Coordinates of N, CA, C and O in Angstrom, one line a residue:
M1314 N -63.0 25.8 -40.6 CA -62.1 26.5 -41.2 C -60.7 25.7 -40.6 O -59.7 25.7 -41.3
L1315 N -60.7 25.2 -39.6 CA -59.5 24.6 -39.1 C -59.0 23.4 -39.9 O -57.8 23.2 -40.0
F1316 N -60.0 22.7 -40.5 CA -59.8 21.3 -41.1 C -59.5 21.6 -42.5 O -59.1 20.7 -43.1
Y1317 N -59.3 22.7 -42.8 CA -59.2 23.0 -44.4 C -57.8 22.4 -45.0 O -57.9 21.9 -45.9
P1318 N -56.9 22.7 -44.2 CA -55.6 22.2 -44.7 C -55.4 20.7 -44.6 O -54.7 20.2 -45.6
F1319 N -56.1 20.3 -43.6 CA -56.1 18.6 -43.6 C -56.8 18.1 -44.8 O -56.2 17.2 -45.4
Y1320 N -57.7 18.6 -45.2 CA -58.7 18.2 -46.5 C -57.6 18.2 -47.6 O -57.6 17.5 -48.7
L1321 N -56.9 19.4 -47.9 CA -56.1 19.6 -48.9 C -55.0 18.6 -48.9 O -54.6 18.1 -50.1
L1322 N -54.5 18.3 -47.8 CA -53.5 17.1 -47.6 C -53.9 15.9 -48.2 O -53.2 15.0 -48.8
V1323 N -55.0 15.5 -47.7 CA -55.7 14.4 -48.0 C -55.8 14.3 -49.6 O -55.5 13.2 -50.2
A1324 N -56.6 15.1 -49.9 CA -56.8 15.3 -51.3 C -55.4 15.3 -52.3 O -55.1 14.4 -53.5
S1325 N -54.2 16.0 -51.9 CA -52.9 15.8 -52.4 C -52.3 14.4 -52.4 O -52.0 13.8 -53.3
A1326 N -52.5 14.0 -51.0 CA -51.9 12.2 -51.0 C -52.6 11.4 -52.2 O -52.0 10.6 -52.6
L1327 N -54.1 11.6 -52.1 CA -54.7 10.9 -53.1 C -54.4 11.0 -54.5 O -54.3 9.9 -55.4
L1328 N -54.0 12.2 -54.9 CA -53.7 12.5 -56.3 C -52.2 12.0 -56.4 O -52.0 11.5 -57.5
S1329 N -51.3 12.2 -55.4 CA -50.2 11.2 -55.5 C -50.1 9.9 -55.7 O -49.6 9.4 -56.5
V1330 N -51.0 9.3 -54.9 CA -51.3 7.9 -55.2 C -51.7 7.3 -56.5 O -51.2 6.5 -57.2
G1331 N -52.6 8.1 -56.9 CA -53.2 7.9 -58.4 C -52.1 8.2 -59.4 O -52.0 7.3 -60.5
G1332 N -51.3 9.2 -59.2 CA -50.0 9.1 -60.2 C -49.0 8.2 -60.0 O -48.6 7.5 -61.2
L1333 N -48.9 7.7 -58.9 CA -48.0 6.4 -58.5 C -48.5 5.4 -59.4 O -47.6 4.5 -59.8
L1334 N -50.0 5.0 -59.1 CA -50.4 3.8 -59.9 C -50.6 3.8 -61.3 O -50.6 2.8 -62.0
T1335 N -50.6 4.9 -62.0 CA -50.7 5.1 -63.3 C -49.3 5.4 -63.9 O -49.2 5.9 -65.3
I1336 N -48.2 5.4 -63.4 CA -46.9 6.0 -64.1 C -46.4 5.0 -65.1 O -45.8 5.5 -65.8
N1337 N -46.8 3.7 -65.0 CA -46.5 2.9 -66.0 C -47.2 2.9 -67.2 O -46.7 2.4 -68.3
L1338 N -48.5 3.4 -67.1 CA -49.3 3.3 -68.3 C -48.9 4.6 -69.3 O -48.9 4.5 -70.5
N1339 N -49.0 5.8 -68.8 CA -48.7 6.9 -69.4 C -48.0 8.0 -68.6 O -48.5 8.1 -67.3
R1340 N -47.1 8.6 -68.8 CA -46.4 9.7 -68.2 C -46.9 11.1 -68.2 O -46.4 11.7 -67.2
F1341 N -47.8 11.3 -69.0 CA -48.4 12.5 -68.9 C -49.4 12.7 -67.8 O -49.6 13.7 -67.0
V1342 N -50.2 11.6 -67.7 CA -51.2 11.8 -66.6 C -50.7 11.8 -65.1 O -51.2 12.7 -64.3
P1343 N -49.8 11.0 -64.7 CA -49.1 11.1 -63.3 C -48.3 12.5 -63.3 O -48.6 13.1 -62.3
A1344 N -48.0 13.1 -64.4 CA -47.3 14.4 -64.3 C -48.4 15.6 -64.1 O -48.3 16.2 -63.1
V1345 N -49.4 15.4 -64.7 CA -50.7 16.1 -64.3 C -51.1 16.1 -62.7 O -51.3 17.2 -61.9
L1346 N -51.2 14.9 -62.5 CA -51.7 14.5 -61.2 C -50.7 15.2 -60.2 O -51.0 15.5 -59.1
F1347 N -49.3 14.8 -60.3 CA -48.5 15.2 -59.4 C -48.6 16.9 -59.1 O -48.3 17.6 -58.3
S1348 N -48.6 17.6 -60.5 CA -48.6 18.9 -60.5 C -49.9 19.4 -59.6 O -49.9 20.5 -58.9
L1349 N -51.0 18.8 -59.7 CA -52.3 19.2 -59.2 C -52.1 19.0 -57.5 O -52.6 19.6 -56.6
A1350 N -51.4 17.9 -57.4 CA -51.2 17.6 -55.8 C -50.2 18.8 -55.1 O -50.3 19.0 -54.2
G1351 N -49.2 19.0 -56.1 CA -48.4 20.1 -55.7 C -49.1 21.5 -55.3 O -48.7 22.2 -54.3
V1352 N -50.1 21.8 -56.2 CA -50.8 22.8 -55.9 C -51.7 22.9 -54.8 O -51.8 23.8 -53.9
L1353 N -52.1 21.8 -54.6 CA -53.0 21.8 -53.4 C -52.2 21.7 -51.9 O -53.0 22.1 -51.0
S1354 N -51.1 21.3 -52.1 CA -50.4 21.5 -50.7 C -49.1 22.5 -50.8 O -48.3 22.2 -50.1
L1355 N -49.7 23.5 -51.4 CA -48.7 24.8 -51.4 C -48.4 25.3 -49.9 O -47.5 26.1 -49.9
F1356 N -49.4 25.3 -49.1 CA -49.4 25.8 -47.7 C -48.2 25.2 -46.8 O -48.0 25.6 -45.8
T1357 N -47.8 24.0 -47.3 CA -46.6 23.3 -46.7 C -45.3 23.6 -47.4 O -45.2 24.3 -48.4
L1358 N -44.1 23.0 -47.1 CA -42.9 23.5 -47.9 C -42.5 22.5 -48.7 O -42.2 22.5 -49.8
L1359 N -42.2 21.3 -48.2 CA -41.4 20.0 -48.8 C -42.5 19.4 -49.9 O -41.8 19.2 -51.1
P1360 N -43.4 19.0 -49.6 CA -44.2 18.2 -50.5 C -44.3 18.7 -51.8 O -44.3 18.2 -52.8
P1361 N -44.9 20.1 -51.8 CA -45.0 20.7 -53.4 C -43.9 20.9 -54.0 O -43.7 20.6 -55.5
V1362 N -42.6 21.1 -53.4 CA -41.2 21.1 -54.2 C -41.1 19.7 -54.9 O -40.5 19.7 -55.9
L1363 N -41.3 18.7 -53.8 CA -40.9 17.4 -54.4 C -41.9 16.7 -55.6 O -41.5 16.3 -56.6
L1364 N -43.1 17.2 -55.4 CA -44.1 16.9 -56.4 C -43.9 17.6 -57.7 O -44.1 17.1 -58.8
F1365 N -43.8 19.0 -57.7 CA -43.4 19.6 -59.0 C -42.0 19.1 -59.6 O -42.0 19.2 -60.9
F1366 N -41.1 18.7 -58.9 CA -39.7 18.2 -59.4 C -40.2 16.8 -60.1 O -39.8 16.6 -61.2
A1367 N -41.1 16.0 -59.3 CA -41.6 14.8 -60.0 C -42.3 15.0 -61.2 O -42.0 14.4 -62.3
S1368 N -43.3 15.9 -61.5 CA -43.9 16.2 -62.4 C -43.1 16.8 -63.6 O -43.4 16.5 -64.8
N1369 N -42.2 17.6 -63.5 CA -41.4 18.2 -64.3 C -40.4 17.0 -64.9 O -40.2 17.1 -66.2
R1370 N -39.9 16.1 -64.2 CA -39.2 15.0 -64.8 C -40.0 14.2 -65.7 O -39.8 13.5 -66.5
L1371 N -41.4 14.0 -65.3 CA -42.2 13.2 -66.0 C -42.5 13.8 -67.2 O -42.6 13.3 -68.4
F1372 N -42.7 15.1 -67.3 CA -43.0 15.7 -68.6 C -41.9 15.8 -69.5 O -42.1 15.9 -70.7
A1373 N -40.4 15.8 -68.9 CA -39.3 16.0 -69.7 C -39.1 14.3 -70.4 O -38.8 14.6 -71.4
T1374 N -39.8 13.5 -69.8 CA -39.4 12.2 -70.4 C -40.8 11.6 -71.0 O -40.7 10.6 -71.7
S1375 N -41.8 12.3 -71.1 CA -43.0 11.9 -71.9 C -42.7 11.9 -73.4 O -42.2 12.9 -73.8
P1376 N -43.2 11.0 -74.2 CA -42.9 11.1 -75.7 C -44.0 12.4 -76.4 O -44.8 12.7 -75.7
A1377 N -43.0 13.0 -77.2 CA -43.9 14.0 -78.0 C -44.9 13.5 -78.8 O -44.9 12.5 -79.6
I1378 N -46.0 14.1 -78.9 CA -47.2 13.8 -79.7 C -47.0 14.2 -81.0 O -46.9 15.5 -81.4
N1379 N -47.1 13.4 -82.0 CA -46.8 13.7 -83.3 C -48.0 14.1 -84.0 O -49.1 13.4 -83.9
T1380 N -48.2 15.1 -84.7 CA -49.3 15.5 -85.2 C -49.7 15.3 -86.6 O -50.4 16.0 -87.4
Q1381 N -48.7 14.6 -87.1 CA -48.8 14.2 -88.6 C -49.7 13.2 -89.2 O -50.0 12.3 -88.3

């Protein structure tokens, strides 16, 4: 149980790296990855705030999906 937060931080870091690698392809995918990374690192203070800010900015700049 002592290593539980460590594994969450590692998973959060891997999701963040995945988001950074896919940021040029599509802005929705890294926004979701950054949001998941933020949820996984909620027990800390600064990383989730920065990750939620990054995902919010990516959601705001992602193109709208046309359903026509």
